[in-house]
């Protein structure tokens, strides 16, 4: 493989990482509050509001069940409005974020649901406000689950980002389609696949490690 | 549960209890009797559909959310499953209610040190709950519950997950706290032994209603309601120990002739001061019977002795009647368990 091709792959790798990191960061930033709201408003939650919960749930499910490739095309006007263009890595961040957000929301909701109700009750008995319960009890208690969930979300973003690449988003997916497929370069195709596999493995291992460290620190087997 | 539509299930009904300041107050009942619900209505974790919860004259049920939270800071609570924060160390757990109450960092540090000393967990301050034993976890729970200086401590089956020895040490700690800080402790349990150990007053719940109330000693020694009797008997080993299972008891003999060949097995329960007086030796001296003590227990309920003896009496029937009459003069509970063949050996 030529040096130019290697440089191209490296650049594509950086683009992919950039998309994933930014979209992932935004998804965590907004996904955690989304998950918290879903948890609090659910039946038996601290701020039970079933109508709102159902309303939010429908939106979340709708976004999650829209195939990414369709979501990406469907929101092109929004992407243009926000970024000014619908092509390139920065533009790809918008649909990536929108796809990862509801995923993260559900994952956070699941992690928070795992928090022992007794602990919440104990906090209430100590006069904690709902705000204090969320920030000092729910989120810290659920931290291993949240990190595990964020790991899953990042991995699904790797897959989405490759798809985004095929639709003009740049990154490894773009290289795989344009060079590997359209220019008949099986070596490039193989290289992108290997890089993606390594990337997914790396994210998974890093996530697992963090979860393990937190649990070990807390003395949980 | 309600059987038809519109019919409601009442976890508690018509319960009216007054808990004196500084008292260790027990609530006992079988599971499902409504004990947990009762204790949880005190800090309104469970809101009663009707009725009032008065604490120092303030009706908790009328308080708006913010005031209720403030009021709850004056009521500590410990739980069967401890409910510690797994994300915080021992010290962090104890500090939690203080941080909620907005204490300064240094004040929190001092108070936590003081509390950990009280519950003897100073060396464990940086451990996480998952690294502690059940008893240690409950000590953290207690330190946390009393950290902000509440006037009331609610204990929801606080020792039910602990072994007897640990239970004892936790109860001692509760007693110490009660004496030291004049804390009112409301303790719910299904274990009579817990009540016996530290409670001054008791109510017995059954089916959501109070079926009996009184001092622990009264309830133990003169249980009125069937459920109380059942709870007490289980604990007091009213039934004979398993060694007696092989013993062949005969019913009351039809004639004196048959009775002459048999010994009487008696159960004698001692109450209060009588336990100390030498009843048995008096009976032997005065009535000329032989007494073989088969089994005996002596317990103290709130410092008052309470005992039970199983005695085999042998002798002429006139002597035995005299002995029974002699025993009836004392403040004892007397029960003839049955008759056994003379010289029947009992492996005790």
Coordinates of C-alpha atoms in Angstrom, one line a residue:
Chain A
X1 CA 0.0 0.0 0.0
X2 CA 1.4 3.4 -1.0
X3 CA 2.4 6.0 1.5
X4 CA -0.3 8.3 0.1
X5 CA -2.9 5.6 0.7
X6 CA -1.6 5.2 4.2
X7 CA -1.9 8.9 4.9
X8 CA -5.4 8.8 3.5
X9 CA -6.4 6.0 5.8
X10 CA -4.8 7.7 8.7
X11 CA -6.7 10.9 7.9
X12 CA -9.9 8.9 7.5
X13 CA -9.3 7.3 10.9
X14 CA -8.9 10.7 12.5
X15 CA -12.1 11.9 10.9
X16 CA -14.0 8.9 12.2
X17 CA -12.6 9.3 15.7
X18 CA -13.5 13.0 15.5
X19 CA -17.1 12.3 14.5
X20 CA -17.5 9.6 17.2
X21 CA -15.9 11.6 20.0
X22 CA -17.9 14.8 19.3
X23 CA -21.2 13.1 18.6
X24 CA -20.6 10.7 21.6
X25 CA -19.8 13.6 23.9
X26 CA -22.9 15.5 22.9
X27 CA -25.0 12.3 23.3
X28 CA -23.7 11.8 26.8
X29 CA -24.2 15.5 27.6
X30 CA -27.9 15.4 26.5
X31 CA -28.6 11.6 26.9
X32 CA -28.0 11.6 30.7
X33 CA -30.6 14.3 31.4
X34 CA -32.9 12.6 28.9
X35 CA -32.5 9.3 30.8
X36 CA -33.0 11.0 34.1
X37 CA -36.2 12.6 32.9
X38 CA -37.4 9.3 31.6
X39 CA -36.7 7.7 34.9
X40 CA -38.2 10.4 37.1
X41 CA -41.4 10.7 35.2
X42 CA -41.9 6.9 34.9
X43 CA -44.5 5.1 37.0
X44 CA -43.3 5.2 40.6
X45 CA -40.7 7.7 39.8
X46 CA -39.9 10.7 42.0
X47 CA -41.7 13.1 39.6
X48 CA -44.2 10.6 38.1
X49 CA -45.8 12.1 35.0
X50 CA -47.1 9.4 32.9
X51 CA -48.4 11.5 30.0
X52 CA -45.1 13.3 29.6
X53 CA -43.2 10.1 30.0
X54 CA -45.3 8.4 27.3
X55 CA -44.9 11.4 25.0
X56 CA -41.1 11.4 25.5
X57 CA -41.0 7.7 25.1
X58 CA -42.8 7.8 21.8
X59 CA -40.3 10.3 20.4
X60 CA -37.3 8.3 21.7
X61 CA -38.7 5.1 20.2
X62 CA -39.5 6.8 16.9
X63 CA -36.0 8.1 16.6
X64 CA -34.5 4.8 17.6
X65 CA -36.5 2.8 15.2
X66 CA -35.7 5.0 12.2
X67 CA -32.8 3.3 10.3
X68 CA -29.8 5.5 10.6
X69 CA -29.4 5.9 6.8
X70 CA -32.9 7.3 6.5
X71 CA -32.6 9.5 9.6
X72 CA -29.5 11.0 8.1
X73 CA -31.1 11.9 4.9
X74 CA -34.4 13.0 6.5
X75 CA -32.7 15.6 8.7
X76 CA -30.5 17.1 5.9
X77 CA -32.5 20.4 6.2
X78 CA -31.8 20.5 9.9
X79 CA -28.1 19.7 9.4
X80 CA -27.8 22.5 6.8
X81 CA -29.5 24.9 9.1
X82 CA -27.1 24.0 12.0
X83 CA -23.8 23.5 10.2
X84 CA -24.4 25.3 6.9
X85 CA -23.7 22.1 4.8
X86 CA -24.9 18.5 4.8
X87 CA -21.5 17.1 3.6
X88 CA -18.4 16.4 5.5
X89 CA -17.4 15.2 8.9
X90 CA -18.8 18.2 10.9
X91 CA -22.1 17.8 9.1
X92 CA -22.2 14.1 9.9
X93 CA -22.0 14.9 13.6
X94 CA -25.6 16.1 13.6
X95 CA -27.3 12.9 12.5
X96 CA -24.8 10.8 14.5
X97 CA -25.7 12.8 17.6
X98 CA -29.4 12.5 16.9
X99 CA -29.1 8.7 16.5
X100 CA -27.0 8.3 19.6
X101 CA -29.1 10.5 21.8
X102 CA -32.2 8.3 22.3
X103 CA -30.0 5.3 22.5
X104 CA -28.1 6.9 25.3
X105 CA -31.3 8.0 26.9
X106 CA -32.6 4.5 27.1
X107 CA -29.3 3.1 28.3
X108 CA -29.2 5.7 31.1
X109 CA -32.8 5.0 32.0
X110 CA -31.9 1.3 32.3
X111 CA -28.8 2.0 34.4
X112 CA -30.8 4.3 36.8
X113 CA -33.5 1.7 37.1
X114 CA -31.0 -0.7 38.5
X115 CA -30.3 1.6 41.5
X116 CA -31.7 0.1 44.6
X117 CA -35.0 1.7 45.5
X118 CA -34.1 1.3 49.2
X119 CA -31.2 3.7 48.8
X120 CA -33.5 6.3 47.2
X121 CA -35.9 5.8 50.0
X122 CA -33.2 6.2 52.6
X123 CA -32.2 9.5 50.9
X124 CA -35.8 10.7 51.1
X125 CA -35.9 9.8 54.7
X126 CA -32.9 12.1 55.2
X127 CA -34.8 14.9 53.6
X128 CA -33.0 14.9 50.3
X129 CA -34.6 17.0 47.5
X130 CA -35.2 15.3 44.1
X131 CA -32.3 17.3 42.7
X132 CA -30.0 16.0 45.4
X133 CA -31.2 12.5 44.9
X134 CA -30.5 12.7 41.2
X135 CA -27.0 14.2 41.5
X136 CA -25.8 12.7 44.8
X137 CA -27.5 9.3 44.7
X138 CA -28.9 8.1 41.4
X139 CA -26.0 9.1 39.1
X140 CA -23.1 8.2 41.3
X141 CA -24.8 4.9 42.2
X142 CA -25.4 4.1 38.6
X143 CA -22.0 5.2 37.4
X144 CA -20.7 1.7 36.4
X145 CA -23.9 1.1 34.4
X146 CA -23.7 4.6 32.8
X147 CA -20.1 4.0 31.7
X148 CA -21.1 0.6 30.3
X149 CA -24.0 2.2 28.5
X150 CA -21.8 5.0 27.0
X151 CA -19.4 2.3 25.7
X152 CA -22.3 0.6 23.9
X153 CA -23.4 3.9 22.5
X154 CA -19.9 4.7 21.2
X155 CA -19.6 1.3 19.5
X156 CA -22.9 1.8 17.8
X157 CA -21.6 5.2 16.7
X158 CA -18.6 3.5 15.0
X159 CA -21.1 1.6 12.9
X160 CA -23.2 4.6 12.2
X161 CA -20.2 6.7 11.3
X162 CA -19.2 4.3 8.6
X163 CA -22.6 4.6 7.2
X164 CA -22.4 8.4 7.4
X165 CA -19.1 8.1 5.5
X166 CA -20.9 6.5 2.6
X167 CA -23.3 9.4 2.4
X168 CA -20.6 12.1 2.1
X169 CA -19.7 12.2 5.8
X170 CA -16.0 11.4 5.4
X171 CA -14.0 9.0 7.5
X172 CA -13.3 5.3 7.1
X173 CA -16.6 4.5 5.6
X174 CA -16.1 7.0 2.9
X175 CA -12.6 5.6 2.1
X176 CA -14.0 2.1 2.1
X177 CA -16.7 2.9 -0.4
X178 CA -14.7 5.2 -2.7
X179 CA -11.4 3.4 -2.8
X180 CA -12.1 -0.1 -1.6
X181 CA -15.4 -0.6 -3.5
X182 CA -15.5 1.8 -6.4
X183 CA -11.8 1.6 -7.3
X184 CA -11.5 -2.1 -6.7
X185 CA -8.9 -1.9 -3.9
X186 CA -9.5 -5.0 -1.7
X187 CA -6.4 -4.0 0.3
X188 CA -8.0 -0.7 1.2
X189 CA -11.3 -2.4 2.0
X190 CA -9.5 -4.9 4.2
X191 CA -7.5 -2.1 5.9
X192 CA -10.7 -0.1 6.8
X193 CA -12.4 -3.2 8.1
X194 CA -9.4 -4.0 10.3
X195 CA -9.1 -0.5 11.6
X196 CA -12.8 -0.4 12.4
X197 CA -12.5 -3.8 14.3
X198 CA -9.6 -2.5 16.2
X199 CA -11.4 0.7 17.0
X200 CA -14.5 -1.2 18.3
X201 CA -12.3 -3.5 20.4
X202 CA -10.4 -0.5 21.8
X203 CA -13.6 1.3 22.8
X204 CA -15.0 -1.9 24.4
X205 CA -11.8 -2.7 26.3
X206 CA -11.5 0.9 27.5
X207 CA -15.1 0.9 28.7
X208 CA -14.8 -2.4 30.4
X209 CA -11.6 -1.3 32.1
X210 CA -13.2 1.8 33.5
X211 CA -16.3 -0.1 34.7
X212 CA -14.0 -2.7 36.4
X213 CA -11.9 0.0 38.1
X214 CA -15.0 1.7 39.5
X215 CA -16.4 -1.5 40.8
X216 CA -13.1 -2.6 42.2
X217 CA -12.7 0.7 44.0
X218 CA -16.2 0.3 45.5
X219 CA -15.3 -3.3 46.5
X220 CA -18.0 -4.8 44.3
X221 CA -17.0 -8.2 42.8
Chain B
X1 CA -56.4 -7.4 49.0
X2 CA -59.7 -5.9 48.0
X3 CA -61.9 -8.5 46.6
X4 CA -64.2 -6.4 44.4
X5 CA -63.9 -3.3 42.4
X6 CA -64.0 -0.2 44.6
X7 CA -63.2 -2.2 47.7
X8 CA -60.0 -0.9 49.2
X9 CA -57.3 -2.8 51.1
X10 CA -56.2 -1.2 54.3
X11 CA -52.7 -1.9 55.4
X12 CA -53.5 -0.2 58.7
X13 CA -56.9 0.6 60.2
X14 CA -57.8 2.6 63.2
X15 CA -54.3 2.5 64.6
X16 CA -53.8 5.1 67.3
X17 CA -50.5 5.0 69.1
X18 CA -48.7 7.5 71.3
X19 CA -45.0 7.1 71.6
X20 CA -43.5 8.8 74.7
X21 CA -40.3 10.9 74.3
X22 CA -37.1 9.1 74.9
X23 CA -38.7 5.7 74.9
X24 CA -37.6 2.6 73.0
X25 CA -40.9 1.6 71.5
X26 CA -41.4 -1.7 69.8
X27 CA -43.9 -2.7 67.2
X28 CA -44.2 -6.4 66.6
X29 CA -46.3 -8.6 64.4
X30 CA -46.1 -11.3 61.8
X31 CA -45.1 -10.4 58.3
X32 CA -47.9 -8.6 56.5
X33 CA -49.3 -7.2 59.8
X34 CA -48.6 -3.7 58.7
X35 CA -45.5 -3.0 60.8
X36 CA -43.5 -1.5 58.0
X37 CA -46.3 0.6 56.8
X38 CA -46.8 1.9 60.3
X39 CA -43.2 2.9 60.8
X40 CA -43.1 4.4 57.4
X41 CA -46.1 6.6 58.0
X42 CA -44.1 8.3 60.8
X43 CA -41.8 10.0 58.4
X44 CA -44.4 9.9 55.6
X45 CA -42.5 7.6 53.3
X46 CA -46.0 6.1 53.2
X47 CA -48.7 8.7 53.3
X48 CA -51.8 7.6 55.2
X49 CA -55.1 8.0 53.3
X50 CA -56.6 9.4 56.4
X51 CA -55.5 10.3 59.9
X52 CA -52.8 12.4 61.4
X53 CA -49.1 11.9 62.3
X54 CA -48.3 14.3 65.1
X55 CA -44.6 14.8 66.0
X56 CA -44.2 17.3 68.8
X57 CA -47.7 18.6 68.0
X58 CA -47.0 19.2 64.3
X59 CA -49.1 17.2 61.9
X60 CA -46.7 15.8 59.3
X61 CA -49.4 15.1 56.8
X62 CA -50.2 18.8 56.4
X63 CA -46.6 19.9 55.7
X64 CA -45.8 21.1 52.2
X65 CA -42.9 19.3 50.5
X66 CA -40.1 21.6 51.6
X67 CA -41.2 21.6 55.2
X68 CA -41.7 17.9 55.2
X69 CA -38.1 17.5 54.0
X70 CA -36.9 19.7 56.9
X71 CA -39.0 17.7 59.3
X72 CA -37.5 14.4 58.0
X73 CA -34.1 15.6 58.9
X74 CA -35.3 15.4 62.5
X75 CA -36.2 11.7 62.1
X76 CA -33.4 9.2 61.4
X77 CA -34.2 5.8 59.8
X78 CA -32.3 2.5 59.5
X79 CA -33.3 -0.4 57.3
X80 CA -33.2 -4.2 57.1
X81 CA -31.2 -4.0 53.9
X82 CA -29.1 -1.1 55.3
X83 CA -29.5 1.0 52.1
X84 CA -26.1 2.4 52.1
X85 CA -24.7 4.3 49.1
X86 CA -22.3 1.9 47.3
X87 CA -20.7 4.8 45.7
X88 CA -19.5 6.3 49.0
X89 CA -17.1 5.2 51.6
X90 CA -18.1 4.6 55.2
X91 CA -17.2 8.2 56.1
X92 CA -19.0 9.4 52.9
X93 CA -22.2 7.7 53.9
X94 CA -22.2 9.1 57.3
X95 CA -21.4 12.6 55.9
X96 CA -24.3 12.3 53.4
X97 CA -27.2 13.7 55.6
X98 CA -24.9 16.4 56.9
X99 CA -24.0 17.5 53.3
X100 CA -27.7 17.4 52.5
X101 CA -28.3 19.7 55.4
X102 CA -25.6 22.1 54.2
X103 CA -23.0 21.7 56.9
X104 CA -19.6 23.1 56.2
X105 CA -16.8 20.7 55.2
X106 CA -14.9 21.0 58.5
X107 CA -18.0 20.6 60.6
X108 CA -18.9 17.5 58.6
X109 CA -15.4 16.1 59.1
X110 CA -15.6 16.6 62.9
X111 CA -19.0 15.1 63.2
X112 CA -18.2 12.1 61.1
X113 CA -15.1 11.4 63.2
X114 CA -17.2 11.6 66.3
X115 CA -19.9 9.3 65.0
X116 CA -17.5 6.7 63.6
X117 CA -15.9 6.5 67.0
X118 CA -19.3 6.0 68.6
X119 CA -20.1 3.1 66.3
X120 CA -16.5 1.8 66.5
X121 CA -15.8 2.0 62.8
X122 CA -13.0 4.5 62.8
X123 CA -10.6 2.1 61.0
X124 CA -13.1 1.4 58.3
X125 CA -13.8 5.0 57.4
X126 CA -12.3 4.6 53.9
X127 CA -13.9 1.3 53.1
X128 CA -16.9 0.9 50.8
X129 CA -20.1 -0.7 52.0
X130 CA -19.4 -3.8 49.8
X131 CA -16.3 -4.5 51.9
X132 CA -18.2 -4.5 55.2
X133 CA -20.0 -7.3 57.2
X134 CA -23.8 -7.0 57.9
X135 CA -23.2 -5.7 61.4
X136 CA -20.7 -3.1 60.2
X137 CA -23.1 -2.0 57.5
X138 CA -25.9 -1.5 60.1
X139 CA -23.5 0.5 62.3
X140 CA -22.8 2.8 59.4
X141 CA -26.6 3.0 58.9
X142 CA -27.0 4.0 62.5
X143 CA -24.2 6.6 62.4
X144 CA -25.8 8.0 59.2
X145 CA -29.3 8.0 60.7
X146 CA -28.3 9.9 63.8
X147 CA -25.7 12.2 62.1
X148 CA -27.8 15.3 61.9
X149 CA -29.0 14.9 65.5
X150 CA -32.6 13.7 65.0
X151 CA -35.0 13.3 67.9
X152 CA -36.4 10.1 66.6
X153 CA -34.9 7.0 65.1
X154 CA -37.0 4.6 63.1
X155 CA -35.7 1.1 62.8
X156 CA -37.4 -1.0 60.1
X157 CA -36.5 -4.6 60.8
X158 CA -33.0 -3.3 61.4
X159 CA -31.6 -6.6 62.8
X160 CA -33.6 -9.1 60.8
X161 CA -30.8 -9.7 58.4
X162 CA -28.2 -10.2 61.1
X163 CA -27.1 -13.2 63.1
X164 CA -28.0 -13.3 66.8
X165 CA -24.7 -12.1 68.1
X166 CA -24.5 -9.2 65.7
X167 CA -28.2 -8.4 66.5
X168 CA -27.2 -8.2 70.2
X169 CA -24.4 -5.8 69.5
X170 CA -26.6 -3.6 67.3
X171 CA -29.3 -3.5 70.0
X172 CA -26.7 -2.6 72.6
X173 CA -25.6 0.3 70.4
X174 CA -29.2 1.4 70.0
X175 CA -29.7 1.3 73.7
X176 CA -26.5 3.3 74.2
X177 CA -27.7 5.9 71.8
X178 CA -31.1 6.0 73.4
X179 CA -29.5 6.7 76.8
X180 CA -26.8 9.0 75.6
X181 CA -28.9 11.3 73.4
X182 CA -32.3 10.7 74.8
X183 CA -33.4 9.6 71.3
X184 CA -36.8 8.2 70.9
X185 CA -36.5 4.9 69.1
X186 CA -39.3 3.2 67.2
X187 CA -38.4 -0.3 66.4
X188 CA -40.3 -2.7 64.3
X189 CA -39.5 -6.4 64.2
X190 CA -41.0 -9.8 64.0
X191 CA -38.5 -11.1 66.5
X192 CA -39.7 -11.2 70.1
X193 CA -36.1 -11.5 71.3
X194 CA -35.4 -7.9 70.0
X195 CA -38.4 -6.6 71.9
X196 CA -37.3 -8.4 75.0
X197 CA -33.8 -7.0 74.7
X198 CA -34.5 -3.3 74.6
X199 CA -38.1 -2.2 74.2
X200 CA -39.9 -0.6 77.1
X201 CA -43.3 -0.4 75.5
X202 CA -44.7 -2.6 72.8
X203 CA -47.7 -2.7 70.5
X204 CA -48.7 -5.9 68.7
X205 CA -50.1 -5.5 65.2
X206 CA -52.2 -8.1 63.5
X207 CA -54.0 -7.6 60.2
X208 CA -53.3 -3.8 60.3
X209 CA -54.9 -3.4 63.8
X210 CA -53.3 -3.0 67.2
X211 CA -54.3 -6.1 69.1
X212 CA -52.3 -5.6 72.2
X213 CA -50.2 -2.9 73.9
X214 CA -48.3 -2.5 77.1
X215 CA -44.9 -2.7 78.6
X216 CA -42.6 -5.4 77.2
X217 CA -42.8 -7.3 80.4
X218 CA -46.6 -7.4 80.5
X219 CA -46.9 -8.5 76.9
X220 CA -44.3 -11.2 77.4
X221 CA -45.6 -12.7 80.6
X222 CA -49.3 -12.2 80.1
X223 CA -49.9 -12.3 76.4
X224 CA -53.6 -11.8 75.7
X225 CA -54.2 -11.8 72.0
X226 CA -53.7 -15.1 70.2
X227 CA -51.0 -13.7 67.9
X228 CA -49.1 -12.4 70.9
X229 CA -49.2 -15.8 72.5
X230 CA -48.0 -17.3 69.3
X231 CA -45.1 -14.9 69.0
X232 CA -44.2 -15.2 72.7
X233 CA -44.4 -19.0 72.7
X234 CA -42.1 -19.3 69.7
X235 CA -39.6 -17.3 71.5
X236 CA -40.0 -18.6 75.0
X237 CA -39.7 -22.2 74.0
X238 CA -43.0 -23.1 75.5
X239 CA -42.8 -26.3 73.6
X240 CA -40.5 -28.8 75.1
X241 CA -37.0 -29.3 73.6
X242 CA -36.6 -32.0 71.1
X243 CA -35.1 -34.4 73.6
X244 CA -38.5 -34.9 75.0
X245 CA -39.9 -36.1 71.7
X246 CA -39.2 -39.8 72.6
X247 CA -40.8 -39.5 76.0
X248 CA -44.1 -41.3 76.3
X249 CA -46.7 -39.2 77.9
X250 CA -49.9 -40.7 79.3
X251 CA -53.1 -38.8 79.7
X252 CA -54.5 -38.2 83.2
X253 CA -54.9 -41.6 84.7
X254 CA -58.4 -42.9 85.3
X255 CA -57.7 -44.2 88.7
X256 CA -55.4 -43.5 91.6
X257 CA -54.0 -47.0 91.3
X258 CA -52.7 -46.3 87.9
X259 CA -51.6 -42.8 88.9
X260 CA -49.5 -44.2 91.7
X261 CA -47.3 -45.9 89.2
X262 CA -46.7 -42.8 87.2
X263 CA -44.8 -39.6 87.7
X264 CA -46.2 -36.2 86.9
X265 CA -44.4 -33.9 84.5
X266 CA -45.0 -30.3 85.3
X267 CA -44.2 -27.0 83.6
X268 CA -43.6 -24.2 85.9
X269 CA -43.3 -20.6 84.6
X270 CA -41.8 -18.1 86.9
X271 CA -42.7 -14.5 86.7
X272 CA -40.8 -11.5 88.2
X273 CA -39.6 -11.8 91.8
X274 CA -40.8 -15.3 92.3
X275 CA -38.1 -16.6 90.0
X276 CA -35.5 -15.7 92.6
X277 CA -37.1 -17.5 95.5
X278 CA -36.2 -21.1 96.1
X279 CA -39.6 -22.6 95.3
X280 CA -38.5 -26.0 94.2
X281 CA -36.4 -26.7 97.3
X282 CA -39.2 -25.5 99.5
X283 CA -41.6 -27.8 97.8
X284 CA -39.3 -30.8 98.3
X285 CA -38.8 -30.0 101.9
X286 CA -42.4 -29.3 102.8
X287 CA -44.1 -31.9 100.8
X288 CA -41.7 -34.8 100.8
X289 CA -41.8 -35.3 97.0
X290 CA -38.8 -35.9 94.7
X291 CA -38.3 -33.5 92.0
X292 CA -36.3 -34.2 88.9
X293 CA -35.6 -31.1 86.9
X294 CA -35.8 -32.1 83.2
X295 CA -35.4 -28.8 81.6
X296 CA -35.1 -25.1 82.5
X297 CA -34.6 -21.7 81.0
X298 CA -34.3 -18.4 82.7
X299 CA -34.5 -15.2 80.7
X300 CA -34.5 -11.6 81.6
X301 CA -37.1 -9.3 80.0
X302 CA -36.1 -5.7 80.6
X303 CA -34.1 -6.8 83.6
X304 CA -36.9 -8.8 85.2
X305 CA -36.3 -12.5 85.5
X306 CA -38.6 -14.9 83.7
X307 CA -38.1 -18.6 83.8
X308 CA -39.5 -21.9 82.8
X309 CA -38.8 -25.3 84.4
X310 CA -40.0 -28.7 83.4
X311 CA -40.1 -30.9 86.5
X312 CA -40.8 -34.6 87.0
X313 CA -42.5 -35.2 90.4
X314 CA -42.5 -38.5 92.1
X315 CA -43.9 -39.6 95.4
X316 CA -47.2 -40.7 97.0
X317 CA -50.2 -39.2 95.4
X318 CA -51.1 -37.3 98.5
X319 CA -47.6 -35.8 98.6
X320 CA -47.9 -34.9 95.0
X321 CA -51.2 -33.1 95.5
X322 CA -49.7 -31.3 98.4
X323 CA -46.8 -30.2 96.2
X324 CA -49.1 -28.9 93.5
X325 CA -51.1 -27.0 96.1
X326 CA -47.8 -25.6 97.6
X327 CA -46.8 -24.4 94.1
X328 CA -50.2 -22.7 93.6
X329 CA -49.5 -20.4 96.5
X330 CA -46.8 -18.7 94.5
X331 CA -47.2 -16.3 91.6
X332 CA -46.4 -19.1 89.1
X333 CA -48.0 -20.5 86.0
X334 CA -48.5 -24.2 86.5
X335 CA -49.3 -26.7 83.9
X336 CA -49.4 -30.5 84.0
X337 CA -47.9 -31.7 80.8
X338 CA -48.6 -35.3 81.3
X339 CA -47.8 -38.5 83.2
X340 CA -44.8 -40.7 82.5
X341 CA -43.9 -44.2 83.6
X342 CA -41.7 -44.2 86.7
X343 CA -38.0 -44.7 85.9
X344 CA -38.6 -43.8 82.3
X345 CA -35.3 -42.5 81.4
X346 CA -35.1 -39.2 79.6
X347 CA -31.9 -38.3 77.8
X348 CA -31.6 -34.7 78.4

